[in-house]
CSV table of C-alpha atoms in Angstrom, one decimal:
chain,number,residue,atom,x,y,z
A,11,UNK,CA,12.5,12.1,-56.2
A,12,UNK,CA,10.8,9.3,-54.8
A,13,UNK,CA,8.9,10.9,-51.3
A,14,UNK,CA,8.1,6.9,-50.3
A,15,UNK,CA,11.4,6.5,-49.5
A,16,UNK,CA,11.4,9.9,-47.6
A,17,UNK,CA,8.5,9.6,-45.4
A,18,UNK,CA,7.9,13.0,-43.3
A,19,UNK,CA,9.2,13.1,-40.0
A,20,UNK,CA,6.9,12.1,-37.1
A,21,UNK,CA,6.4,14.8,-34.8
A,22,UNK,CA,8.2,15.6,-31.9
A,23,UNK,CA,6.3,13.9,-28.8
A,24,UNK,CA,6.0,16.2,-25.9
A,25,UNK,CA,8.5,15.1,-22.9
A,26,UNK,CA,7.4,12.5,-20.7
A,27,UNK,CA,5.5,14.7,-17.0
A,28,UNK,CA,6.8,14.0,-13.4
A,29,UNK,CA,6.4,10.1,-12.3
A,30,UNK,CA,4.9,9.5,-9.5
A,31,UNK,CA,7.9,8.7,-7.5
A,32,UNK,CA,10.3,11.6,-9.0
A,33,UNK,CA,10.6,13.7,-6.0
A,34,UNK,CA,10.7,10.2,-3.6
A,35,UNK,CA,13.0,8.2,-5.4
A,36,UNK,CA,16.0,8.2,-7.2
A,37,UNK,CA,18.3,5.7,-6.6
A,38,UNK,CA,21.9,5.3,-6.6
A,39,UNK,CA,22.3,2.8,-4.5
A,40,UNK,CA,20.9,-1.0,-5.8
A,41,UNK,CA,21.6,-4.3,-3.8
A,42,UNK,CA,20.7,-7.1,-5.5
A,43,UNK,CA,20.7,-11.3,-4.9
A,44,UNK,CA,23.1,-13.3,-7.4
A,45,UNK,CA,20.3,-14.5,-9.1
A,46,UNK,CA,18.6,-11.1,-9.4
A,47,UNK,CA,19.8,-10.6,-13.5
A,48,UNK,CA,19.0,-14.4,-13.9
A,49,UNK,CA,15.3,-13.2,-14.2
A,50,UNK,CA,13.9,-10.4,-16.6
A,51,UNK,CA,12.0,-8.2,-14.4
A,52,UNK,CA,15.4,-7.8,-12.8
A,53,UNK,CA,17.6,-7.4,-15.9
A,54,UNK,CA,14.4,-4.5,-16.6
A,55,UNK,CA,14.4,-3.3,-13.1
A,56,UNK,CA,18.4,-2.5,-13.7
A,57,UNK,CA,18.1,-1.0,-16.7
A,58,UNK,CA,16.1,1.7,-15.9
A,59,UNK,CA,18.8,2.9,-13.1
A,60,UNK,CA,22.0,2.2,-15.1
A,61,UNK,CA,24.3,4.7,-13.2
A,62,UNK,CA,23.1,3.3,-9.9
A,63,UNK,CA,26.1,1.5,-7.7
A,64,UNK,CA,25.2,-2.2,-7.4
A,65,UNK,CA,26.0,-4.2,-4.6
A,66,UNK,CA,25.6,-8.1,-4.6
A,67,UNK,CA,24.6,-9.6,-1.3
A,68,UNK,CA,23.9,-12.9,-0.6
A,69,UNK,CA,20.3,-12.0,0.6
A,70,UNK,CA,17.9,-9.3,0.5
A,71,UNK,CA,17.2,-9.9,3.8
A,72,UNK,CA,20.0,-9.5,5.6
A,73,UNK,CA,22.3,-6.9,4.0
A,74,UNK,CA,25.1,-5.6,6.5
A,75,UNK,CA,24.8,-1.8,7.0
A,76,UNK,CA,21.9,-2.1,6.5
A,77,UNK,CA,19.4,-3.7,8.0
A,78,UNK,CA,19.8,-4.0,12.2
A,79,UNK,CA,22.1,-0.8,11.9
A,80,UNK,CA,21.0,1.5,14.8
A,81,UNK,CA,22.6,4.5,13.6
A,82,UNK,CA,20.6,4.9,10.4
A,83,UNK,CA,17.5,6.4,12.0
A,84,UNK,CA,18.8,9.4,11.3
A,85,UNK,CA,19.0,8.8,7.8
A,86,UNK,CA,15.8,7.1,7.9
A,87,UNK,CA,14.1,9.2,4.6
A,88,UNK,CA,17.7,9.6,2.9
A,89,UNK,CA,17.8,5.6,2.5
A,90,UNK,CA,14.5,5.6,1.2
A,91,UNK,CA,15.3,7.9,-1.6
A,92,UNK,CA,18.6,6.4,-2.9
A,93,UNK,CA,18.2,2.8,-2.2
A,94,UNK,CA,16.4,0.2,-3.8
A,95,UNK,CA,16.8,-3.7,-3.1
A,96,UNK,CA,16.5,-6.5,-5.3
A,97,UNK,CA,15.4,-10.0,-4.5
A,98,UNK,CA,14.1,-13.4,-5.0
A,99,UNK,CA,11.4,-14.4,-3.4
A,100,UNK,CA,12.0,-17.8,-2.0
A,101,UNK,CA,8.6,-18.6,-0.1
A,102,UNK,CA,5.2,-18.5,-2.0
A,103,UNK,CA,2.6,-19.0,0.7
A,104,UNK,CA,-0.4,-17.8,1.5
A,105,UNK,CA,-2.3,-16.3,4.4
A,106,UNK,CA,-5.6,-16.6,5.4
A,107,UNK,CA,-7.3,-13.3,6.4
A,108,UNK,CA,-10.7,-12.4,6.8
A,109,UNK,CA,-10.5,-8.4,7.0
A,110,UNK,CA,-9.3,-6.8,3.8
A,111,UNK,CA,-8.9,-10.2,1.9
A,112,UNK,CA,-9.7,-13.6,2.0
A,113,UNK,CA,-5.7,-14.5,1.3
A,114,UNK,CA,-2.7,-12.5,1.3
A,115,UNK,CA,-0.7,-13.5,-1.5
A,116,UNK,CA,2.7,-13.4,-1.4
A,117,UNK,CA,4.5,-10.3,-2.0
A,118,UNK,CA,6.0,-8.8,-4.8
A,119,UNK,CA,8.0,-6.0,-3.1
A,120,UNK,CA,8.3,-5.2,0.5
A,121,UNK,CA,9.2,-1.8,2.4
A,122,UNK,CA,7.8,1.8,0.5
A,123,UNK,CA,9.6,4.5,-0.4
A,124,UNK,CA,7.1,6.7,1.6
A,125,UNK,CA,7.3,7.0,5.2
A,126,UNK,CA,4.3,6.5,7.2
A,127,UNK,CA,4.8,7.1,11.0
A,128,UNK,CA,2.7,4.2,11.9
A,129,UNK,CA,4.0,1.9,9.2
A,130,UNK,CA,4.4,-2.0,10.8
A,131,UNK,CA,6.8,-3.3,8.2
A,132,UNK,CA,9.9,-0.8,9.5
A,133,UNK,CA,9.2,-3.6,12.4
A,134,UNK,CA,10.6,-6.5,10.6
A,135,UNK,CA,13.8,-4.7,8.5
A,136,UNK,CA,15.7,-3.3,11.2
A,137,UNK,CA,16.3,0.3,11.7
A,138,UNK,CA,16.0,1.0,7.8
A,139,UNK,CA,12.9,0.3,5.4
A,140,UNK,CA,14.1,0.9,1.6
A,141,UNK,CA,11.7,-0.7,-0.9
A,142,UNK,CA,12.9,-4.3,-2.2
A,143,UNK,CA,11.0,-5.8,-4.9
A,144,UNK,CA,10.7,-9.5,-6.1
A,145,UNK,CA,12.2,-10.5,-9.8
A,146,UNK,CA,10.6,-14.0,-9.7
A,147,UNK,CA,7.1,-12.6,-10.9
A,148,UNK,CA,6.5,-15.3,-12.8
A,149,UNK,CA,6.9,-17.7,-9.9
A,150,UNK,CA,4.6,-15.7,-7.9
A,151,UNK,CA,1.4,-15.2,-10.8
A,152,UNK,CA,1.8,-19.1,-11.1
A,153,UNK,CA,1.5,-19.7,-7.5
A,154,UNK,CA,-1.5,-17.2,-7.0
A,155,UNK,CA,-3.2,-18.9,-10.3
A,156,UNK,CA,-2.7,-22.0,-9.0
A,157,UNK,CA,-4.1,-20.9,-5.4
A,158,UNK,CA,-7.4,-19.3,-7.2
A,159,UNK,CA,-7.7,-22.6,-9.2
A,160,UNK,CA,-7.6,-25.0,-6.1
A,161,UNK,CA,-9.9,-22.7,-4.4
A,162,UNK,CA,-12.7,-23.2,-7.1
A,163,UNK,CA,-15.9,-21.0,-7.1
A,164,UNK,CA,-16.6,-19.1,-3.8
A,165,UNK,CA,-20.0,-20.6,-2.6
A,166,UNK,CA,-20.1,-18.9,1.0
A,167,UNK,CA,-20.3,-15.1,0.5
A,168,UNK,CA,-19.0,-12.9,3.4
A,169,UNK,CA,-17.8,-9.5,4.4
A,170,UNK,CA,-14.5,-9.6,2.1
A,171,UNK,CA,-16.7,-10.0,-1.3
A,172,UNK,CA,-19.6,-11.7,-2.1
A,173,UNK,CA,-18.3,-13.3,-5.4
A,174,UNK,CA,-15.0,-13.7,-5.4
A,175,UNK,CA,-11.8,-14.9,-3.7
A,176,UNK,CA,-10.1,-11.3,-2.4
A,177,UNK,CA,-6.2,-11.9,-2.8
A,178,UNK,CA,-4.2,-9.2,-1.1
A,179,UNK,CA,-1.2,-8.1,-3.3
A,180,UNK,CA,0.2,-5.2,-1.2
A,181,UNK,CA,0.1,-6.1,2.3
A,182,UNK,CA,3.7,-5.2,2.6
A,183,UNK,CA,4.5,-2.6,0.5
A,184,UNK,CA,2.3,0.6,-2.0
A,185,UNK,CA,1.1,-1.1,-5.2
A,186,UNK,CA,1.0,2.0,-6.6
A,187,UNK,CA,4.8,3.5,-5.9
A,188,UNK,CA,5.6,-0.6,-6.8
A,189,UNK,CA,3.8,-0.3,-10.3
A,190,UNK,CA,6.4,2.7,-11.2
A,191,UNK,CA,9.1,0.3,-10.3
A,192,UNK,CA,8.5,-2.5,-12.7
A,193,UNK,CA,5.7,-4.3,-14.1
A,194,UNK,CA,4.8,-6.3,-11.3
A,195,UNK,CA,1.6,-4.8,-10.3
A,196,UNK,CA,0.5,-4.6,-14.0
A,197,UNK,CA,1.2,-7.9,-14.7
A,198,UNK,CA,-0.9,-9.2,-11.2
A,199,UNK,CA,-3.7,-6.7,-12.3
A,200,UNK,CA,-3.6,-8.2,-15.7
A,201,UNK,CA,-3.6,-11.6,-14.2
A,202,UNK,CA,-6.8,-10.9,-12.3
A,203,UNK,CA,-8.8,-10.6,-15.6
A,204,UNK,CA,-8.2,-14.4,-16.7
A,205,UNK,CA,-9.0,-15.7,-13.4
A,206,UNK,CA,-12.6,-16.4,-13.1
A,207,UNK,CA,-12.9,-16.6,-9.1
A,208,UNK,CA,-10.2,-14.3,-8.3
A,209,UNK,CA,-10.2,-10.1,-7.5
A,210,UNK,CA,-6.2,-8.6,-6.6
A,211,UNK,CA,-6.6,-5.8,-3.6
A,212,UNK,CA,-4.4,-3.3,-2.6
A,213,UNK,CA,-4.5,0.0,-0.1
A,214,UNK,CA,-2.3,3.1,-1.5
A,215,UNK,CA,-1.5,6.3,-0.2
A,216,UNK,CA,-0.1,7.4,-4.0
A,217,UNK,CA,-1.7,8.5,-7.0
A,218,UNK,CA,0.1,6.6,-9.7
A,219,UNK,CA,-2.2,7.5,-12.8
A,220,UNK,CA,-0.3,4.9,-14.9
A,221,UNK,CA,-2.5,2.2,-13.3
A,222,UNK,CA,-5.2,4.1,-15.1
A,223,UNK,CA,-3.7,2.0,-18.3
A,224,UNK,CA,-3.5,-1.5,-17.0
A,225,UNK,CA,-7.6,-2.5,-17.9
A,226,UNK,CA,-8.4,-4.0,-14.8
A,227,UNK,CA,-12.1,-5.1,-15.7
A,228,UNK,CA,-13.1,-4.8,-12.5
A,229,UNK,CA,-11.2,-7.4,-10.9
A,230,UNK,CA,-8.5,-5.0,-9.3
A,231,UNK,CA,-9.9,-3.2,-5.7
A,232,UNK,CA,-8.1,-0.1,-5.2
A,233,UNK,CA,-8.4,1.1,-1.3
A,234,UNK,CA,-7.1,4.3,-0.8
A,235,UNK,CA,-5.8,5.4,2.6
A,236,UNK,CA,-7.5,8.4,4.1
A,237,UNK,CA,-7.2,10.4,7.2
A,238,UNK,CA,-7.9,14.3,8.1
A,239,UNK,CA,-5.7,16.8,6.3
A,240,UNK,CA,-3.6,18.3,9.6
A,241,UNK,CA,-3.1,14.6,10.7
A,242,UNK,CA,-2.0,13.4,7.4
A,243,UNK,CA,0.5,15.8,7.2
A,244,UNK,CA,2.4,14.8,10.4
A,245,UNK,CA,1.7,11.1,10.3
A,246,UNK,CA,1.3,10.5,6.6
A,247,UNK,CA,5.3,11.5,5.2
A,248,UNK,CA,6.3,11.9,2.2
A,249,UNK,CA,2.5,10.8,0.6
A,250,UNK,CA,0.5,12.2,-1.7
A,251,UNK,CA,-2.1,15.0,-0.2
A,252,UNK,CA,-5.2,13.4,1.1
A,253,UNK,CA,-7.2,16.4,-1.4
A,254,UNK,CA,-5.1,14.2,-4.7
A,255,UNK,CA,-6.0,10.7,-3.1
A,256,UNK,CA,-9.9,11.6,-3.3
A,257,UNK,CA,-10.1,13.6,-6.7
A,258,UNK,CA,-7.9,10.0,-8.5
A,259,UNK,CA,-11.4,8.1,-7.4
A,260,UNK,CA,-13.4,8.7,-10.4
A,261,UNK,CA,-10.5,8.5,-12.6
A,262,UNK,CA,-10.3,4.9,-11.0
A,263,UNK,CA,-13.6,3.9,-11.0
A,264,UNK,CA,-13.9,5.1,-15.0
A,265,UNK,CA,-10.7,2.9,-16.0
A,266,UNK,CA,-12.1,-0.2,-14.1
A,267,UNK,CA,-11.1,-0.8,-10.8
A,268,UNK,CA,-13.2,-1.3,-7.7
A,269,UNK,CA,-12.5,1.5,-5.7
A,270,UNK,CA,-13.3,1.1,-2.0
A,271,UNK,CA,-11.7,3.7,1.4
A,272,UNK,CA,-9.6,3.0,4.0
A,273,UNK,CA,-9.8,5.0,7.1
A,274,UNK,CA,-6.6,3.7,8.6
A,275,UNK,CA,-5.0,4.0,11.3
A,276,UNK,CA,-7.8,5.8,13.4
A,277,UNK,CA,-5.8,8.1,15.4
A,278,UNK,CA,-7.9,9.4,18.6
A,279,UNK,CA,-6.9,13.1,19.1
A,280,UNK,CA,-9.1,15.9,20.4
A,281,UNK,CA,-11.7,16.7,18.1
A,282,UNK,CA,-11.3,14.2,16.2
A,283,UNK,CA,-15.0,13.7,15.7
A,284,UNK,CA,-14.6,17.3,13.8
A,285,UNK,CA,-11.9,16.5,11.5
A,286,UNK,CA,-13.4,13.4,10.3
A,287,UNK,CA,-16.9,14.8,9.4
A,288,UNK,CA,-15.1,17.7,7.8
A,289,UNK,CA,-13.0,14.8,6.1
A,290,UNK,CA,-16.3,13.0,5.0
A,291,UNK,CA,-17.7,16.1,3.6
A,292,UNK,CA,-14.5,16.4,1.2
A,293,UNK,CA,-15.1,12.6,0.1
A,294,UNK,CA,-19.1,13.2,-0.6
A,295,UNK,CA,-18.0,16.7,-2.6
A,296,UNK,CA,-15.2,15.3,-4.7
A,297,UNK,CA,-16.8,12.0,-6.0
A,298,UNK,CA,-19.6,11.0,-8.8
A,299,UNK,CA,-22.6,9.2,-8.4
A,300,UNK,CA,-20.4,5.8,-9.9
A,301,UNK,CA,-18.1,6.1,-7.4
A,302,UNK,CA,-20.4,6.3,-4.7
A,303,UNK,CA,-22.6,3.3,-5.7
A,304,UNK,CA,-20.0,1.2,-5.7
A,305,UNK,CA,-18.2,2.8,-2.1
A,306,UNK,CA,-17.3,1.1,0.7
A,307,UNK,CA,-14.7,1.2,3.6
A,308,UNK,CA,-13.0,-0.5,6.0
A,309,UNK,CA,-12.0,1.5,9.6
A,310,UNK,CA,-9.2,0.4,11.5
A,311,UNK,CA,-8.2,2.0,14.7
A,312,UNK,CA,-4.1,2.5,15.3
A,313,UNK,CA,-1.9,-0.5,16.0
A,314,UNK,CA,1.0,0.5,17.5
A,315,UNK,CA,4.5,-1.0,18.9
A,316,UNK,CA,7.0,0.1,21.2
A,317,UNK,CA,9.9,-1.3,19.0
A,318,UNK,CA,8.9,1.5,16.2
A,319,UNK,CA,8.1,3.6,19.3
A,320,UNK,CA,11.3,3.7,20.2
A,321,UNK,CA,13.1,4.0,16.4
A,322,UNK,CA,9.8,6.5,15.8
A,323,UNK,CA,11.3,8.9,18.8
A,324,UNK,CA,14.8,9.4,16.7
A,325,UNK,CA,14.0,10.7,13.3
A,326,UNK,CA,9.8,12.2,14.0
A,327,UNK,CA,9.0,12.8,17.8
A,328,UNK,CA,6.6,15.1,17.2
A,329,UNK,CA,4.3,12.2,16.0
A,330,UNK,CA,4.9,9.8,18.6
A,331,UNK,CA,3.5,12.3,20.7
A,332,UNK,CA,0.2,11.7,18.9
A,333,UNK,CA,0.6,7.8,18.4
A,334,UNK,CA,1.9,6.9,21.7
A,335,UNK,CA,-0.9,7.5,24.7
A,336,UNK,CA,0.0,5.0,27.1
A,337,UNK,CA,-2.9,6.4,29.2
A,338,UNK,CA,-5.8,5.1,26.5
A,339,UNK,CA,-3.9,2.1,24.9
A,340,UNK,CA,-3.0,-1.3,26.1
A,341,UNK,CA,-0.9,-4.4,25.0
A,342,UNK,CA,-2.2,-6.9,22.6
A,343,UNK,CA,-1.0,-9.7,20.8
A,344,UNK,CA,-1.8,-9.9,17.1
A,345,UNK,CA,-3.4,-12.5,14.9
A,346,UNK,CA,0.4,-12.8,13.8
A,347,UNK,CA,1.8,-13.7,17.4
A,348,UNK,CA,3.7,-9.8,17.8
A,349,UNK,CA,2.7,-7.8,20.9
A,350,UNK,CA,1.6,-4.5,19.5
A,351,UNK,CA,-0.2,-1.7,21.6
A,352,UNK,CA,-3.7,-0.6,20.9
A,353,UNK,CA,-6.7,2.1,22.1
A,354,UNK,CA,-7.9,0.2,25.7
A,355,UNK,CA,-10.7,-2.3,25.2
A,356,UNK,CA,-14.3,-0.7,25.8
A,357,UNK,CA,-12.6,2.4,25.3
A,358,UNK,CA,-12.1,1.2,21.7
A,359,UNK,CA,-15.4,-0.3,21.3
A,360,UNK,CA,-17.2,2.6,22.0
A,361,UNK,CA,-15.1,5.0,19.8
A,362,UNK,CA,-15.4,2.4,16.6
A,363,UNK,CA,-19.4,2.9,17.5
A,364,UNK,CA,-19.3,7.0,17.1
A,365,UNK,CA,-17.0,6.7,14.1
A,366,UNK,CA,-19.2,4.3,12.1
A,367,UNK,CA,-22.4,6.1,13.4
A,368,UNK,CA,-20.6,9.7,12.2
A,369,UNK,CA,-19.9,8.1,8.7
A,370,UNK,CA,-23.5,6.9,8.7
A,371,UNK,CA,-24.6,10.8,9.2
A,372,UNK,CA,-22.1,12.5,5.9
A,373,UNK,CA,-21.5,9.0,4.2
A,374,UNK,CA,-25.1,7.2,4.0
A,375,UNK,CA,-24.0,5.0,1.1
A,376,UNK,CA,-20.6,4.4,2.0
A,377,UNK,CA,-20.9,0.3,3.0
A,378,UNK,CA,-19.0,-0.4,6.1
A,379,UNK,CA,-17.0,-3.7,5.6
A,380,UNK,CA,-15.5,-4.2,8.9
A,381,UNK,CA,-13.8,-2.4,11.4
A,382,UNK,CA,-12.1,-2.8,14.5
């Protein structure tokens, strides 16, 4: 007997763990653009759920039923976990932003399939906030490398990065429940590394370890979201624990990305100076020395709104009762033009103060970018 012909069987590979989005997501439910299986990465995107009910709709921005549908707040999380939208995205612009990026780029997915009490996008979808993602990828790395290449080198250094161009790639939406969607967050990540002026940014409030694969050479910032324990659990719905956010930052750090903290939103509550030092403490305990050189953090006090005030007091009243304090908070208008409601001004100022000065006390080397 010839044993070439019979080589020995490979062995068995252990079964695939949990994804990151098993117990968030599982869809049954997929509305999608006409043009949606014109494009790969939305013939790939279907594949993966192929006993989901499609839908067609002429756009993923207005789908009756839907969106503007007052009657499913109560079934606020239930849509999250069974429906997923599919689109083309039809404007590639970019905003200028001087915070967490020097541009936002435009998005790849909108809407998460977590559930943040304070989230702003629920704001422009209506009364339900399932996770669309963009097919056109392609479209949109051409755009951003096009963007990076008209910017040329960046001479002027400021608070965003000193060296390079900062391009916001999930300003609408979690990178990291996006990346276990589709490849478009690998493929932007991967992009990153071939543009010589350019670094992608995201925040994330989910440990997807799978971006530990994509070799980001350091041109990937990771921001993830961090707020005390008891708050995160009312406010912070259906995330990962704040303990699993802070233990992935090594990991991170080891496979490449920049990995920088986001205390976001700020929520003032009685003793809150407490919770964050204890908070603080956790972050200085469960981080290396690599970590820490490279740390830093942007602080941003809540924004809130009294449309998502009002859809907020139907499905989770208990934290509205937290986030709304009309007593301390006032109306302001946004860079963007919306009137939102935020902590009173000198009231603000002098609470951003005692947080940065309390970080300064547990976090010494933890480099404030900006905060407000």
């Amino acid at each position: 007997m010839n044993l070439d012909l019979f080589p020995p069987e490979p062995p068995a590979r252990p079964p695939p763990g949990p994804g990151p989005l098993d117990r968030l997501l599982k869809v049954s439910r997929i509305y999608l653009e006409p043009a949606v299986e014109e494009h790969a990465r939305g013939r790939e995107i279907l594949a993966r759920f192929p006993d989901a009910e499609r839908v067609v709709v002429p756009s993923h921005q207005n789908i009756p039923g839907l969106f503007g549908n007052a009657g499913n707040v109560e079934s606020w999380n239930r849509i999250k976990g069974s429906t997923l939208v599919l689109g083309v995205k039809k404007t590639l612009s970019f905003i200028a932003n001087d915070r967490s990026s020097d541009f936002i780029a435009p998005s790849t997915a909108n809407g998460c399939v977590m559930a943040c009490a304070y989230c702003y996008v629920p704001r422009n979808k209506g009364y339900a906030n399932p996770v669309t993602v963009f097919v056109n990828i392609d479209g949109i790395a051409a755009a951003l490398r096009k963007h990076a290449h008209k910017r040329g080198p960046k001479l002027v250094h400021n608070t965003v990065d000193p060296r390079y161009w900062v391009y916001d790639i999930g300003c609408n939406s979690d990178c990291s429940a996006d990346a276990a969607l589709s490849d478009n967050v690998k493929d932007l990540v991967r992009l990153f590394t071939t543009l010589p002026n350019a670094k992608g940014s995201f925040a994330t409030k989910l440990v997807n370890r799978e971006l530990l694969t994509y070799e980001p050479k350091g041109k990937t910032r990771v921001r993830f979201s961090l707020m005390p324990h008891a708050q995160a659990k009312l406010l912070d719905v259906r995330t990962d624990p704040i303990a699993e956010r802070i233990a992935a930052i090594d990991d991170f750090v080891a496979a490449g990305y920049e990995v920088h903290l986001n205390f976001s939103p700020v929520v003032l509550q009685e003793g809150w100076q407490d919770a964050y030092a204890e908070l603080f403490q956790q972050v200085d305990d469960g981080i290396g020395a690599a970590a820490k050189a490279q740390l830093a953090c942007e602080i941003i006090f809540l924004t809130h709104n009294a449309g998502l005030h009002e859809v907020n007091l139907r499905w989770h009243p208990k934290a509205e009762a937290v986030l709304w304090t009309p007593d301390i908070q006032e109306t302001k208008v946004s860079q963007g033009g919306g009137v939102n409601v935020r902590y009173r001004t000198g009231f603000k100022g002098r609470h951003v103060a005692e947080f940065q000065e309390l970080l300064a006390r547990h976090l010494p080397y933890c480099r404030v970018r900006y905060a407000f």
